[in-house]
mmCIF file of C-alpha atoms in Angstrom:
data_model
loop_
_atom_site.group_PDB
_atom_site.id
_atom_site.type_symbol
_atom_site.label_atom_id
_atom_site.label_comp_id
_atom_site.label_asym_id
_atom_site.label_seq_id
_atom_site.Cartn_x
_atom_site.Cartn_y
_atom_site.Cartn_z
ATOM 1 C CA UNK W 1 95.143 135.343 38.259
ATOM 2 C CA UNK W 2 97.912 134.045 40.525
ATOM 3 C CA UNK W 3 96.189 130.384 41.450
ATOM 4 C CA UNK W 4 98.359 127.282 41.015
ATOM 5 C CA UNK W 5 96.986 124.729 38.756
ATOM 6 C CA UNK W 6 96.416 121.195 39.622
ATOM 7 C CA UNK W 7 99.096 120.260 37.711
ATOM 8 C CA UNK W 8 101.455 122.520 39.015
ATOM 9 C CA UNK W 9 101.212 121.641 42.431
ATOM 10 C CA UNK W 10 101.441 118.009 41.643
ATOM 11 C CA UNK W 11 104.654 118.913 40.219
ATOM 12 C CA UNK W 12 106.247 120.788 43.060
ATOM 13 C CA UNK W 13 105.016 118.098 45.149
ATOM 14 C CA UNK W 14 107.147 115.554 42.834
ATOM 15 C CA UNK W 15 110.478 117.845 42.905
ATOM 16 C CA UNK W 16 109.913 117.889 47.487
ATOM 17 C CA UNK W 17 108.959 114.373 47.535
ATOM 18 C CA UNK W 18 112.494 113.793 45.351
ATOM 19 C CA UNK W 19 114.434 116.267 47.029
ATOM 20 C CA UNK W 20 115.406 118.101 43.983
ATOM 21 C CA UNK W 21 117.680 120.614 43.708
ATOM 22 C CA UNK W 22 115.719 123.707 42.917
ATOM 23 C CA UNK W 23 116.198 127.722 41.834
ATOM 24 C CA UNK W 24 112.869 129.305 43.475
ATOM 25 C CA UNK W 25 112.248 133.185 41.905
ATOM 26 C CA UNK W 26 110.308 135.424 43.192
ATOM 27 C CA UNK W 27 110.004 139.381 42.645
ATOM 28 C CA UNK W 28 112.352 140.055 45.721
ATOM 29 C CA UNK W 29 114.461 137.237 45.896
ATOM 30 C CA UNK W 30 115.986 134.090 44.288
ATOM 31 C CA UNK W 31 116.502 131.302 46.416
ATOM 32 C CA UNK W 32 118.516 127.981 45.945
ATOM 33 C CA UNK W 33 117.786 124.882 47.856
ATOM 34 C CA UNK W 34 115.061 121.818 48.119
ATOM 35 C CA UNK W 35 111.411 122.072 49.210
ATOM 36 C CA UNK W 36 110.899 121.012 52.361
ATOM 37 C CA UNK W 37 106.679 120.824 52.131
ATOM 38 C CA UNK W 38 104.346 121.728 49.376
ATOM 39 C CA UNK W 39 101.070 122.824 51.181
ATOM 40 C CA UNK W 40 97.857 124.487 49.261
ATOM 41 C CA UNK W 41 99.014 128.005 49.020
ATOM 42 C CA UNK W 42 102.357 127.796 49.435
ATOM 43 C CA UNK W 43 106.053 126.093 49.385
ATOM 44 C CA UNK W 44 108.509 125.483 52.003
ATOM 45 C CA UNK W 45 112.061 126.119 50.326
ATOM 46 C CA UNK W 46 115.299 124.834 52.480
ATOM 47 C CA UNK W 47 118.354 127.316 51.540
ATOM 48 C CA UNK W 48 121.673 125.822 52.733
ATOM 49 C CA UNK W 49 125.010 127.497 51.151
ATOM 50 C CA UNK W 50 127.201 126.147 53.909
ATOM 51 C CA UNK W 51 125.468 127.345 56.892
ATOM 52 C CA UNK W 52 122.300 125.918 58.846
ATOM 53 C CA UNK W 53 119.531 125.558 56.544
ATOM 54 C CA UNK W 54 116.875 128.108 57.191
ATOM 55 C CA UNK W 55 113.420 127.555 55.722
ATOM 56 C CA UNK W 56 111.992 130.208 53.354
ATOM 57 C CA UNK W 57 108.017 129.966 53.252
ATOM 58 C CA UNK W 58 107.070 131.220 49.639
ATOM 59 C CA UNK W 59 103.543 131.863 48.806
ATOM 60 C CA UNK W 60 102.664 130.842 45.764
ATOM 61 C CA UNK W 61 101.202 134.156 44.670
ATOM 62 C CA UNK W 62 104.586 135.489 44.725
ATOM 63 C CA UNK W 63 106.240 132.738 42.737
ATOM 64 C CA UNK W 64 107.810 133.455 39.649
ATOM 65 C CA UNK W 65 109.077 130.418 38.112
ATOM 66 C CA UNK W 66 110.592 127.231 39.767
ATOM 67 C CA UNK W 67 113.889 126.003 37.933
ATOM 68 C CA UNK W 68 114.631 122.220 38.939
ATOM 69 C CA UNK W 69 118.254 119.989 38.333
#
């Protein structure tokens, strides 16, 4: 089962509402940015690596982990 706990979401929604630097992993891609929104399902990553920022939407079934700092 895939389903983000309570506590995890609270905690994603901590790292967006801080604008952490995060590493987001999933099984196709890794992705380096901030969240942008945390909404039920899934996460809004912001990538910028110099360029316009372009906004990854990552469900949260196909997270892997979430690396913060």
């Amino acid at each position: 089962d895939k389903r983000v706990t309570y506590e995890q979401l609270a905690h994603l929604a901590l790292l967006a509402r801080d604008r952490a630097a995060v590493v987001v992993r999933t099984a196709d891609v890794e992705i380096v940015g901030r969240f942008g929104a945390v909404g039920a399902d899934h996460a809004d990553v912001v990538a910028a690596d110099g360029g316009a920022p372009v906004t990854w939407s990552v469900p949260f079934a196909a997270l892997r982990w979430v690396r913060s700092g």
